[in-house]
Phi, psi and omega in degrees: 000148205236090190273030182263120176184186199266071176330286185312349186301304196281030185284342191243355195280144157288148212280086191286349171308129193303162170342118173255016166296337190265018167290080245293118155217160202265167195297151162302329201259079157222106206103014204268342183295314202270330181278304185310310189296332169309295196293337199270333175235055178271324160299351139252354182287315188303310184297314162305300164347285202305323177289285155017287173281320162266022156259346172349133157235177169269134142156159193198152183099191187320173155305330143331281173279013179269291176299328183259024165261322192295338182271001172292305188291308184294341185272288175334310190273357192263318211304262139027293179274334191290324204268339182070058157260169185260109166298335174295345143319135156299138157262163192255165211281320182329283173326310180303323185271319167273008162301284196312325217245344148315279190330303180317313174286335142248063159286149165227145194281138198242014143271143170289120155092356176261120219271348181193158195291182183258119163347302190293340172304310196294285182338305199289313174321316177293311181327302214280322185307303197305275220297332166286341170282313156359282213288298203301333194214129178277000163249027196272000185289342180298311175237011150235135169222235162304315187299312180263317161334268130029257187332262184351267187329328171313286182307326185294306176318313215266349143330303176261015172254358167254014151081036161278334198206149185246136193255168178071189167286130187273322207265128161261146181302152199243160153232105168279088182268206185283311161314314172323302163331283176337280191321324186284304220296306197282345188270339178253013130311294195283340189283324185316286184310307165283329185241028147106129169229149127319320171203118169293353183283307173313314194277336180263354187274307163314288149318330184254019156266334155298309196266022186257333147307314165311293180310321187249347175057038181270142176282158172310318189302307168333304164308309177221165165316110180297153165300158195104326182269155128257011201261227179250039210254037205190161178265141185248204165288322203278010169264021187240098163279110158259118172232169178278119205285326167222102159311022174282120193293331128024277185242145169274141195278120180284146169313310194289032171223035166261162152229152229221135164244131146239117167293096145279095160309331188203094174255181178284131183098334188260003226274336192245021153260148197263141181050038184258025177264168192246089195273132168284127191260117175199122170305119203292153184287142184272330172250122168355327191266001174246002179304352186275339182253038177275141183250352157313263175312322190275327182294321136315268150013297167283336168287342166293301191308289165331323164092025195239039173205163223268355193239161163261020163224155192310302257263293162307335168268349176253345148301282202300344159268004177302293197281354181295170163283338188234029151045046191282172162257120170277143138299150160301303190229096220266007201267328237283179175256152167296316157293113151273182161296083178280326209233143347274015191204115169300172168180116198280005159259355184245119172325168154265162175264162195280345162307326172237039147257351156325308194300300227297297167341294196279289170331329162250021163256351163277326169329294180279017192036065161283104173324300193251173193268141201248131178247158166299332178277000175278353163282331178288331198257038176224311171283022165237342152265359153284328170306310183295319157254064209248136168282015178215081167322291199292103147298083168309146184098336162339135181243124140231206201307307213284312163271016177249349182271319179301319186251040184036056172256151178283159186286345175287300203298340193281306232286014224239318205076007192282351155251018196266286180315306179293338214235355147104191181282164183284127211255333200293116177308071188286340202275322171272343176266010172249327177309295231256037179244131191255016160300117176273112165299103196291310191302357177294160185277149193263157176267113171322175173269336193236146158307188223239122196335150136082006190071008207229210207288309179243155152278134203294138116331071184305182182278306174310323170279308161347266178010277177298284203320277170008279208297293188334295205290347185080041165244160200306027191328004174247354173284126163298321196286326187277328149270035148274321170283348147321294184298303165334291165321325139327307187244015153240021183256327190266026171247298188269025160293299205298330179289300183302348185097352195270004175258043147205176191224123199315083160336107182285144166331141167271141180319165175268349207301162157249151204243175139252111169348168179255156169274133157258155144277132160349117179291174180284341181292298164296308168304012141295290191272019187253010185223351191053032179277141161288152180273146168288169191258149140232169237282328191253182164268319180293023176211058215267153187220002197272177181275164164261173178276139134260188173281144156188135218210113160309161181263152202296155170074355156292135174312328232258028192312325215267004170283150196288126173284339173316317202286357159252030170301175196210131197279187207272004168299298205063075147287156169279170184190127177269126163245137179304158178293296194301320172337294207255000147305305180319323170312289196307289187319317180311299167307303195282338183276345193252306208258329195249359211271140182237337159312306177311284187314336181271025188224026194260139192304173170282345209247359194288139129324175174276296173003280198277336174302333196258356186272347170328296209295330180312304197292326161284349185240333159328133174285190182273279206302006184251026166279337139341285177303331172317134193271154172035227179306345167274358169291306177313298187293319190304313174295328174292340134267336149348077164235059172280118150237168160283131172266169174231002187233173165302129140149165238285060201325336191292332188283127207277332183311289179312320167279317185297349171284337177221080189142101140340147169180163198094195179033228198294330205265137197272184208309114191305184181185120194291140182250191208241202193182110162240151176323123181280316179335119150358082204045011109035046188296006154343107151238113175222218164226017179254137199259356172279306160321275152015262189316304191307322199285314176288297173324335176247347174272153186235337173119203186186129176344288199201151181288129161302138185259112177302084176287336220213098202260145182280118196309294259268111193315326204234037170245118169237039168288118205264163173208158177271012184215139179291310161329311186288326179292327155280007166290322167287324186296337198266030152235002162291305204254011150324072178315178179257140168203182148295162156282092229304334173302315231224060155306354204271337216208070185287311192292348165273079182270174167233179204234347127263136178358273197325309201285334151322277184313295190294001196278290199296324192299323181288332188266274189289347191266350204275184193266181175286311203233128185285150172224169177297165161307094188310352173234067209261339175295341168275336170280299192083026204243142158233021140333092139294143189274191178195332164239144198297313169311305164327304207287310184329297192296312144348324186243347153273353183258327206259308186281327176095027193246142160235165204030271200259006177279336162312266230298341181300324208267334232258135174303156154270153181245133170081001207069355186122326203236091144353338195234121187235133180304093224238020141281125186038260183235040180289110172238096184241147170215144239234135177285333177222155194290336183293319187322329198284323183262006180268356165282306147323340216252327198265300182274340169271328186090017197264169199264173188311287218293323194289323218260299205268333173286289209288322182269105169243187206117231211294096162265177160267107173303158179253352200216175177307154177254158186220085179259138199289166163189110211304321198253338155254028180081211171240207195187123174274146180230148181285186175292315221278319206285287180291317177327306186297003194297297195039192160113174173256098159329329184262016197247135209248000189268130218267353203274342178241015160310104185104345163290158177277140191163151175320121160272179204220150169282330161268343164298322190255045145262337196253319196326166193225339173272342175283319200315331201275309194291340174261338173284310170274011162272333208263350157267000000 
């Protein structure tokens, strides 16, 4: 067959083929918008390009994966510089390979205790260099291929077979499942309630980022702002819809009839896609005994505190929601973060960081003495193993074969998640089928018998123990740096004494016997948080006179159920105590008659709920530490208002400034109140609010027979202050018959009187006791204290409390104030000064010519009486004292300084009528 011819011969035959029109061909004009706009900005487009591509760096992904591609990059150039290759060379497979195996040998392990970095370290590292070498040089497959992969890996193996690399995990994994949970939640409830917080706002902000991890099975980041970020990367009020499952006007609406939607928006991988989130379905919990982890009640609770609600009470935020058509809960600031900022200054407009729910994590898992270290992903690798043993296995919302058969998707398309993605999140309430799941985790981390020193984030470090570690180890004790790093080291040797078991000691089982309890009075804490009563103040914190807070528990096995369980606190001895019989029948009956009466009860309207009876009845027989267990809305109101704190400084509670700078206070929370700390010693009525005080005090009390009874009442009609001693009592009169005078120090200033003791004393203290110059602690090496002093009295107290030095072992360290000498010569331009005022006038007498009387006019203060004194005294009449008797008083009256108390020197007959140090001194000569 003869195929030579001519295509084009045939160009003009008609076309025999059918129509080709109905063949799709796209429009002419399609792209002509994009193209024309092109051409039309092509003077700027053009130049940008150009900047664009050669201003290019490496790195793509998260904020995260970015920083370790750059830190890849920096290593790959110093690497570089150490060998003199030019990084803008391609490199050879050789190079690539002593990069990696540089990296390894300084790597340093960023875990305690841990002997070589981790395989995955490396791996990644190697990883992210390949992609930086990628980006710089387009020819690098030329010189790295299979061959130098291979190589790498060889070496890398044979790294963790000389135990240069750790393959695995160094930390074992924890699983925090719900119970684990339960258990932290209720224990950092209760240290709060018995020993006292700073801010309740903190201990509750903190609790609800555990459980909102817990609750959603979530990473920190989901919750709070990942590192890196800046934006709106955190969960907010507008991601939470709570609504009212029914709005029937009817029935009063309750917590337990909210629902809870939570949108997490910026999960991992997701954070810059749009409409990738993941909603959590979750219900309030029903038993009483899981309200500290119901994510319902806390998320209230904190919108109540916080103000991100329009009312302060449950009871009004559940009525306006009632009344919407969607029975909804409105935010106030739907943008605000859930989580705040706590650290290093809270601030309730800025998210937390994902650090710091790290710490929050590990502090209230040291707290409840969780034995082992606890991470944020162990609550996720904790929900997802309570989900995998739930006991109602058929799970509705699954996308499996039937519904992937339904919606004609392939089997790559199920396992893919792409028909997972059409059938949406799961609506099944997984947070409540984990409440009510009676699976036990054998793998859960086990619990000490005691918590974790002192209870709190870290274990304190004394100074004295630094110190010794300091020596013991040969380090530098005058380095600021080298104690810091002390202290650390310190306090990970006493984390894993207490973890191994040798920093505590096995609570022994308590008897079965049953005792009676010692009867106490209520702390100010508690009738806080079980009445929401404000405490009254008093004028300083430091003078504080109220009961502490403690535990207080009915005893186990008591008949006496139907009893206020408060009334049986107990101090932390557990003495046996004899209580009359007849008493504490009269009690019970008094109590079963008030609470147990079915006449009462029967005369109660018909219409109450189940609701409010039980949260009546919760709110009445809960103890302060069983407040936890109060049910639905009494769960809510109690935590939304309880504003008890601990202070650690002075100052003025009265003042509304000075409190709101360290106490949260409005919106649902009541009236702040200080909490009280009292002496566990046997009838001890020591009490204060300083936890500092506290410690001093117990170290040094031994107790006391019986609290002294005030017999010696103030004479005076418009005093009706009592004292338990006649010394104390005259010690008091001398603020009735206190004149106004001068300071005797301060000839020069005739004209400046105070009207009072106090205001005299606070005159010397401020004037004569200060220093020229503030200085450190002359035994600051031993303290570590960086205080400049500034008064001398100050300085004084400091080296007897701290240091343990008294009188003249003090006085050895101690500044001279003045040179020493307090009294100055105020003839013609003489200013010579003098340490006691007779010097001053025997100075006058000699070097000036002046006569006794003359001497005693420039100098006035002090004489000596010549003759008996006669001091009055309203309530045991009076009494004479000799001269010889006031000689011994001595001292400068006006001088606040206790350091000049016992020189010798004259007294005034009206002085040794007011003085209070003569008082002291006549009482214990003259019994």
């Amino acid at each position: 067959m003869n195929l030579d011819f001519n295509s084009s011969d045939f160009e003009d035959i008609v076309e025999l083929e059918p129509d080709r029109s109905k063949v799709f061909k796209p429009k002419a004009s399609i792209g002509q918008r994009v193209a024309e706009a092109i051409i039309n900005n092509q003077a700027t487009d053009r130049p940008l390009s150009k900047y664009n591509y050669r201003d290019l760096s490496v790195g793509a992904g998260a904020p995260s994966t970015r920083v370790h591609l750059r830190l890849a990059e920096v290593i790959w150039d110093a690497f570089c510089a150490s060998i003199n290759h030019d990084p803008s060379v391609c490199p050879s497979g050789e190079q690539i390979f002593r990069a990696i195996d540089s990296r390894t040998r300084r790597t340093v392990p960023s875990l305690r205790g841990k002997t070589a970095p981790s395989l995955s370290t490396i791996m990644g590292f190697w990883r992210r260099l390949i992609e930086v070498l990628t980006f710089r040089h387009r020819d690098l497959k030329q010189h790295y291929g299979a061959f130098e992969v291979t190589r790498i890996k060889t070496h890398l193996d044979n790294l963790v077979y000389r135990k240069l690399l750790v393959r695995g995990k160094w930390r074992k994994m924890q699983w925090v499942g719900f119970q684990v949970l339960l258990r932290i939640a209720n224990s950092w409830i209760e240290h709060a309630l018995n020993g006292g917080c700073h801010d309740w706002d903190v201990v509750l902000l903190k609790l609800l980022g555990l459980i909102l991890m817990g609750a959603c099975g979530a990473r920190a980041g989901d919750v709070a702002r990942s590192n890196h970020y800046n934006g709106v990367e955190y969960l907010c009020w507008a991601d939470l819809e709570m609504k009212l499952k029914s709005t029937s006007p009817q029935e009063a609406p309750s917590v337990q009839d909210l629902t809870l939607t939570v949108t997490l928006e910026y999960t991992k991988g997701h954070k810059r896609t749009m409409n990738e989130s993941r909603s959590v379905y979750i219900e309030p919990l029903e038993d009483p005994n899981h309200s500290a982890v119901c994510l319902v009640k806390l998320l209230l609770i904190v919108a109540l505190r916080l103000g991100q609600v329009q009312f302060s009470t449950i009871h009004e935020v559940l009525a306006q929601a009632a009344a919407r058509w969607d029975g909804a809960v409105q935010w106030k600031d739907p943008k605000a973060p859930v989580v705040c900022k706590l650290r290093p200054k809270r601030d309730f407009s800025k998210p937390a960081s994902t650090d710091q729910l790290r710490a929050t994590v590990k502090a209230m898992a040291l707290n409840a003495g969780v034995l082992a270290p606890i991470t944020t992903h162990d609550l996720r690798r904790g929900a997802l193993r309570d989900t995998a043993y739930r006991t109602t296995q058929s799970t509705s919302g699954l996308a499996d074969n039937f519904v992937a058969l339904a919606a004609g998707h392939t089997d790559k398309a199920l396992s893919n998640g792409v028909t997972q993605h059409y059938v949406g999140d799961l609506q099944t309430p997984l947070w409540n089928d984990r409440a009510s799941n009676t699976f036990v985790d054998h793998k859960a981390p086990a619990f000490a018998p005691s918590p974790a020193p002192d209870m709190t984030t870290r274990t304190k470090a004394g100074k004295a123990d630094v110190r010794a570690y300091m020596e013991k180890h040969g380090l530098d004790t005058s380095s600021e740096s080298a104690r810091r790093h002390a202290t650390r080291a310190w306090r990970n040797e006493a984390m894993d004494a207490w973890r191994t078991g040798e920093g505590f000691e096995v609570e022994p089982t308590p008897s079965k016997k049953q005792k009676v309890e010692v009867l106490r009075e209520q702390s100010a804490s508690e009738i806080n948080v079980r009445s929401n009563r404000p405490v009254p103040s008093d004028s300083f914190v430091d003078a504080g006179t109220r009961l502490p807070s403690h535990s207080v528990h009915a005893p186990a096995g008591d008949e006496r159920s139907n009893l206020d369980p408060a009334l049986f606190g107990y101090d932390d001895e557990n003495e046996e105590t004899e209580v009359d019989s007849n008493e504490l029948d009269h009690v019970c009956n008094l109590v079963t008659q008030t609470v147990g009466d079915e006449a009462e009860l029967d005369d109660s309207p018909d219409d109450i709920d189940d609701e409010t009876f039980e949260q009546t009845v919760a709110t009445e027989l809960a103890p302060a530490s069983d407040t936890v267990q109060l049910t639905g809305n009494a769960f809510v109101q109690k935590f939304a208002a309880i504003n008890v704190f601990r202070t650690t400084s002075r100052f003025n509670i009265d003042n509304p400034t000075a409190l709101a700078k360290r106490v949260s206070s409005g919106n649902s929370r009541d009236p702040p109140s200080p909490y009280i700390f009292r002496c566990k010693q046997p009838n001890c009525p020591y009490s204060t609010r300083l936890h500092q005080d506290f410690e001093r005090h117990t170290g040094l009390c031994t107790g006391f027979s019986a609290p002294p009874k005030k017999e010696f009442p103030c004479p005076y009609d418009d005093c009706d202050k009592a004292y338990s001693s006649e010394m104390s009592l005259k010690t008091h009169l001398d603020e009735h018959r206190f004149t106004p005078r001068p300071c005797p120090r301060c000839p020069d200033k005739p004209d400046v009187l105070y009207r009072t003791r106090a205001e005299l004393n606070a005159h010397g203290q401020k004037v004569h006791t200060a220093l020229p110059t503030a200085a450190l602690c002359p035994l600051q090496k031993d303290c570590g204290s960086k205080k400049l002093w500034d008064n001398r009295t100050n300085l004084k107290k400091h080296l007897r409390e701290l240091h343990r030095l008294q009188g003249k072992d003090a006085d050895a360290y101690l500044p001279k104030v003045g040179n020493g000498k307090g009294f100055t010569c105020t003839v013609l331009s003489c200013r010579q000064e003098f340490s006691k005022i007779t010097q001053l006038r025997l100075h006058m007498r000699e070097e000036h010519q002046l006569s006794a009387k003359e001497a005693l006019a420039k100098a006035p203060g002090q004489r000596k009486p010549k003759s008996r004194v006669t001091v009055e005294e309203p309530v045991r009449g009076e009494r004479s004292v000799e001269p010889a008797e006031l000689a011994q008083v001595g001292g400068d009256e006006g001088s606040a300084d206790e350091d000049d108390a016992g020189d010798e020197g004259d007294v005034s007959e009206e002085e040794a009528q007011v003085s209070p140090y003569f008082f002291q001194q006549y009482y214990y000569q003259g019994q």
